XYZ file of C-alpha atoms in Angstrom:
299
model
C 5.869 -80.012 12.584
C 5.290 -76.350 11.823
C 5.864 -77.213 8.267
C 2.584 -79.821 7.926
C 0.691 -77.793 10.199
C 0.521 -74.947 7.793
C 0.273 -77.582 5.252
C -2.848 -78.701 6.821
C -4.124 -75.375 7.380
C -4.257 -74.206 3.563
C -5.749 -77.398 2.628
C -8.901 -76.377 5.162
C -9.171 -72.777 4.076
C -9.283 -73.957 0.115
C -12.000 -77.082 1.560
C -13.985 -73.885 2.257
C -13.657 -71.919 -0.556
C -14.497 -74.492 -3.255
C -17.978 -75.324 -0.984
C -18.676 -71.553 -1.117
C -18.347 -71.286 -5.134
C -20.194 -74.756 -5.087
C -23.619 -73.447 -3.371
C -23.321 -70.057 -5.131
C -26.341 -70.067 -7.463
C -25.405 -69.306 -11.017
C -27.069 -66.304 -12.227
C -29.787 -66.485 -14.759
C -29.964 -64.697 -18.077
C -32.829 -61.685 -18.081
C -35.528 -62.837 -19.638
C -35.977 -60.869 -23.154
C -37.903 -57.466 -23.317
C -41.882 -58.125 -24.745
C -43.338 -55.026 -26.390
C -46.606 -54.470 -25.221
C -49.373 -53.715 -27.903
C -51.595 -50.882 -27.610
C -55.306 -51.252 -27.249
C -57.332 -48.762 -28.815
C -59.507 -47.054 -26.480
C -63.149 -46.941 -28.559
C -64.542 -43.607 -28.679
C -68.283 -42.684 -26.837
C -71.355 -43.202 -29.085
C -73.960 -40.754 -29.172
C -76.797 -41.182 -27.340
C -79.670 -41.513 -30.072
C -77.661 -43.120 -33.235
C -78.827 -41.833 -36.613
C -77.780 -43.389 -40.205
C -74.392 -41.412 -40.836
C -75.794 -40.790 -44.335
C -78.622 -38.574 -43.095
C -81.265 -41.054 -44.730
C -83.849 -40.387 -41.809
C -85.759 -37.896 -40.648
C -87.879 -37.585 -37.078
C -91.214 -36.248 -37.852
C -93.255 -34.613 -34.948
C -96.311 -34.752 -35.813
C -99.946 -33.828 -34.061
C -101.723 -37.464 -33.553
C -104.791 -35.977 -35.744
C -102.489 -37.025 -39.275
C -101.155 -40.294 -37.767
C -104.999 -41.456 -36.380
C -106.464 -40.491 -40.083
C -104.383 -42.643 -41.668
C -102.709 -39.334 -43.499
C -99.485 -40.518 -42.609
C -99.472 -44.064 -43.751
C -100.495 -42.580 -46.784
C -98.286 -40.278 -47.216
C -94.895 -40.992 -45.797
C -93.944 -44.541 -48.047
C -94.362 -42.165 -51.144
C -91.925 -39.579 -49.573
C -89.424 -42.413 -48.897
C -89.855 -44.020 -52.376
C -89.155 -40.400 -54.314
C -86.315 -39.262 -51.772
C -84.880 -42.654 -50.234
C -85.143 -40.952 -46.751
C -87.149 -42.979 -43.970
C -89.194 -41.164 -41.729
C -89.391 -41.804 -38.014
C -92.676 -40.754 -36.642
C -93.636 -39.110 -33.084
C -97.368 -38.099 -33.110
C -98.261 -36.663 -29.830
C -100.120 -32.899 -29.192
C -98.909 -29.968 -31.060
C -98.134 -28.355 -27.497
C -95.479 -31.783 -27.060
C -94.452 -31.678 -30.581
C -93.511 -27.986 -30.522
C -91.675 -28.539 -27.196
C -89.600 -31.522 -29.101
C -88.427 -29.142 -31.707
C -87.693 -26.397 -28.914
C -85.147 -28.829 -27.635
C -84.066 -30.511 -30.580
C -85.635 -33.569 -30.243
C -86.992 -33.505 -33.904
C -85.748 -32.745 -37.969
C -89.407 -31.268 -38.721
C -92.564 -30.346 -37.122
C -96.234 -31.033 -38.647
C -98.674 -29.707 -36.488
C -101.997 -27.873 -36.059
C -101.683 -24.380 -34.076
C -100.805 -21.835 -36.114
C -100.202 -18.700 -33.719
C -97.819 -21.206 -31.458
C -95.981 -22.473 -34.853
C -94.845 -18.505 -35.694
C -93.854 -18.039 -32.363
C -91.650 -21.502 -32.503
C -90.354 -19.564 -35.738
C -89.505 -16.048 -33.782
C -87.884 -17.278 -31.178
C -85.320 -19.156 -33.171
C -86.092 -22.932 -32.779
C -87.770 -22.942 -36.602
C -86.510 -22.070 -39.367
C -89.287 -21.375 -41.207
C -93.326 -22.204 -40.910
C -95.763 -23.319 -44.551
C -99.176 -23.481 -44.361
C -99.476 -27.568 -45.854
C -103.440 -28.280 -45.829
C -106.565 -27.309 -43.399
C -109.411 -29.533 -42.642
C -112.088 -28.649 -39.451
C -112.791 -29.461 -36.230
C -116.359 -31.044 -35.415
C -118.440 -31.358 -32.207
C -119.394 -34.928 -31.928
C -122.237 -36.653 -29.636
C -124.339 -39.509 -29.093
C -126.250 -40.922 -31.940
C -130.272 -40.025 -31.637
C -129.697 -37.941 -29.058
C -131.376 -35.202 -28.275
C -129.912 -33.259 -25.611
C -128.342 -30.944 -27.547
C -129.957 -29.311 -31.124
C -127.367 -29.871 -33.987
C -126.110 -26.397 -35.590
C -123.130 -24.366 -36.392
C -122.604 -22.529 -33.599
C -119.814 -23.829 -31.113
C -119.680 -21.429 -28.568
C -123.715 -21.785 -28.254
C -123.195 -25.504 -27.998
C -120.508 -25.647 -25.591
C -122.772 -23.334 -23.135
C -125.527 -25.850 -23.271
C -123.325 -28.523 -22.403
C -122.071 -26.673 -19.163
C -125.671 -25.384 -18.497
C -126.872 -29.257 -18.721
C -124.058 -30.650 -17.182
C -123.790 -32.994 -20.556
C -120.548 -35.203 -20.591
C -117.354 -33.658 -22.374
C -114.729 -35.501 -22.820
C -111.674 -33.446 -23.433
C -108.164 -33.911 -24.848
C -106.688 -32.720 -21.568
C -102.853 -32.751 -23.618
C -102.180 -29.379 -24.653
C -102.995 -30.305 -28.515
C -103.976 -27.944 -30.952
C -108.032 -29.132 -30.639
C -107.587 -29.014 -26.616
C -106.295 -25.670 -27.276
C -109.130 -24.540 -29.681
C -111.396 -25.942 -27.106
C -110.039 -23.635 -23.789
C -110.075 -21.125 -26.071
C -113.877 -21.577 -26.630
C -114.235 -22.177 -23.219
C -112.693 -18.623 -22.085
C -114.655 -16.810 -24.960
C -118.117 -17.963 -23.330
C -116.348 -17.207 -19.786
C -116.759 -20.895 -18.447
C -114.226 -22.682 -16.482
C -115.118 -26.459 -17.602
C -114.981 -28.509 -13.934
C -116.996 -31.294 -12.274
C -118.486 -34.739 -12.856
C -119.445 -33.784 -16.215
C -116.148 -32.512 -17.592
C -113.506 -35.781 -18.655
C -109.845 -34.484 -18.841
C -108.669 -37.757 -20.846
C -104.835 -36.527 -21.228
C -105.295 -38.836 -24.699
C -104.754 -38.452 -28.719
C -107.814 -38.260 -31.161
C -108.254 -41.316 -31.758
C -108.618 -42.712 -27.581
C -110.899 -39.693 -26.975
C -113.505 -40.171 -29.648
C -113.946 -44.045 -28.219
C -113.659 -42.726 -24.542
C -116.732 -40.196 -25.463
C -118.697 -43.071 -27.145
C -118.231 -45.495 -24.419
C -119.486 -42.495 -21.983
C -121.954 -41.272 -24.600
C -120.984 -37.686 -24.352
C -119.086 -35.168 -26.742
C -115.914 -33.921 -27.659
C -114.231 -31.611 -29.850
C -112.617 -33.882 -32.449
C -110.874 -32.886 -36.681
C -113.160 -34.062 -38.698
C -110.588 -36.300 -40.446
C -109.973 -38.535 -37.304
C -113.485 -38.388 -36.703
C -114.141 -39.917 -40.415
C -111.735 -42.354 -40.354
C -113.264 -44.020 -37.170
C -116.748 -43.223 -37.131
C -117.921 -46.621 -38.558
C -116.953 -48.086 -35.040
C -118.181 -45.307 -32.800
C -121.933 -44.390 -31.736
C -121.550 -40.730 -32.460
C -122.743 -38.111 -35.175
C -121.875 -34.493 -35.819
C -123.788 -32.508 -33.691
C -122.041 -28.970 -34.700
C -120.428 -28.116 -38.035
C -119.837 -24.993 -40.439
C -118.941 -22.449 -37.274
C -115.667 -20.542 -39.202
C -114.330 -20.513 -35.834
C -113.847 -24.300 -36.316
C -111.406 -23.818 -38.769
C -108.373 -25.836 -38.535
C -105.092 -25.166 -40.266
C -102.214 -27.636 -40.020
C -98.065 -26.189 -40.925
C -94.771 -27.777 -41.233
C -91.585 -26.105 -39.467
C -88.119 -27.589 -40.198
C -86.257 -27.653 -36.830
C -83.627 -25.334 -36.688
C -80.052 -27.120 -37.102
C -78.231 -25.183 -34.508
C -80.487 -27.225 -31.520
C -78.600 -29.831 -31.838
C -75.779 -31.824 -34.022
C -77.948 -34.612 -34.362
C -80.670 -32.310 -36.813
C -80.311 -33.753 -40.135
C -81.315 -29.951 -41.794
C -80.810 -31.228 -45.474
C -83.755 -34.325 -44.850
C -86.002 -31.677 -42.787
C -85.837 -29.209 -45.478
C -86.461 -32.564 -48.427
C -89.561 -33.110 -46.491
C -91.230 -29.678 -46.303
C -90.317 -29.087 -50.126
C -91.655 -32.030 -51.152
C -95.066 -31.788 -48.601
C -96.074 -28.431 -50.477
C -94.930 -29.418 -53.754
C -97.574 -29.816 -56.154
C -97.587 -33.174 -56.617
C -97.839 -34.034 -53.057
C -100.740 -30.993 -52.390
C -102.316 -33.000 -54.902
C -101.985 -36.027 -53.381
C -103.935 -34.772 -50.247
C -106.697 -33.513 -51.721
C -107.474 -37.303 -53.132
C -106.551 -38.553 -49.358
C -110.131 -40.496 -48.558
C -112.235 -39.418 -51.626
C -112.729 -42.874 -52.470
C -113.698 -44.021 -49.003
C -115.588 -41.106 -47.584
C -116.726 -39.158 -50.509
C -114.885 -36.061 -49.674
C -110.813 -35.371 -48.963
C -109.781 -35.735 -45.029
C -107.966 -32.564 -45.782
C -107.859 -29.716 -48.069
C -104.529 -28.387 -49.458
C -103.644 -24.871 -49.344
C -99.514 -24.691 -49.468
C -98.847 -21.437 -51.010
């Protein structure tokens, strides 16, 4: 009795066992190892792109040479001797001076010659050429008598205060709204009222602001002769040696910025007061006007 009990109680306890090793999952292989590529991480990209083979130039220019059609002129020949492009900026000399101070330009061209050799002292030039000269004019309404054509400015500009004529200014800290405070302070007048026009415009917007008001500004003659077919307004004043107006190139000095391409600035002001090109400007309108837009005096 003993005997089958035992008997009965090793056939239970290996019942068990084999239902234990029965629900025991078997265990799964691990699953093989999967390199992971790397990604390349692209790097930053400047903020204004250039052509890595320095084949462009940024020319800041005074809007006097774009608005006379100087530029247009001027700038496909440079490309088609050199193979460098030229991207163009024409605002006022006081703007284009301040976008070489900070590097925001290869080369200056521009129209204020004691400001362009200070540029050059403090370090943001490299260098300043005189490149051509042309003059400024005093411009009014056609007919008009008002004000007695001459060659006096400063005598002109005090009749126009004394009158209260309209003068429309370039109000943009150009080289001719410079020559003009400058007149201003010699004759001790501080230009304010109805009468005065602060336009904050190039050339070419203030010469069709002063026609549609049928007052006078201060304008280069070259703008003034490129446009004057569509405007109502003659020279009133002309010949005063104080209207002289001398225009200089300035390549941007390369330690402003990485981004100065030094080697196309310095292409452009060889080639601007090379003969060939000197030559070039004193033909610029001959056909159309009768006389050069500019005169060249490179040196």
């Amino acid at each position: 009795m003993r005997k089958r009990s035992l008997i009965y109680v090793l056939l239970l306890l290996l019942s068990l066992s084999l239902i234990t090793a029965c629900a025991k999952p078997a265990e799964e292989p691990a699953p093989p190892e999967v390199e992971t590529p790397e990604v390349e991480v692209p790097e930053e990209e400047p903020l204004v792109e250039k052509p890595a083979d320095g084949t462009e130039i940024i020319l800041s220019t005074t809007t006097s040479t774009q608005d006379s059609g100087l530029l247009d002129y001027l700038l496909p020949i440079f490309t088609e001797d050199t193979g460098v492009t030229v991207k163009t900026i024409a605002v006022g000399t006081g703007n284009a001076l301040q976008m070489g101070r900070d590097g925001e330009a290869d080369v200056l061209l521009v129209h204020a010659k004691p400001d362009e050799l200070k540029l050059v002292e403090e370090g943001h030039g490299t260098v300043r050429y005189d490149v051509m000269y042309n003059d400024f004019v005093l411009v009014g309404p056609k007919g008009g008598d008002a004000l007695e054509k001459g060659n006096d400015i400063k005598a002109a500009l005090a009749q126009i205060n004394e009158k209260g004529l309209t003068f429309v200014s370039r109000g943009d800290d150009s080289g001719t709204h410079k020559k003009e405070l400058k007149f201003w302070d010699e004759i001790k007048v501080v230009p304010a009222g109805e009468w005065y026009v602060e336009a904050g415009a190039g050339m070419g917007d203030v010469l069709k602001i002063a026609d549609e008001k049928m007052g006078y500004t201060l304008t280069d003659r070259a703008t003034y002769l490129a446009m004057k077919d569509d405007l109502g307004l003659e020279v009133v004043v002309e010949g005063d040696e104080d209207l002289f107006n001398q225009y200089g190139v300035i390549p941007v000095n390369p330690d402003k910025g990485d981004m100065i391409n030094a080697i196309g600035a310095e292409e452009f002001t060889n080639w601007i007061i090379s003969d060939k090109v000197q030559a070039l400007i004193a033909d610029f309108g001959v056909d159309k006007y009768g006389e050069g837009l500019f005169i060249p005096n490179a040196k």
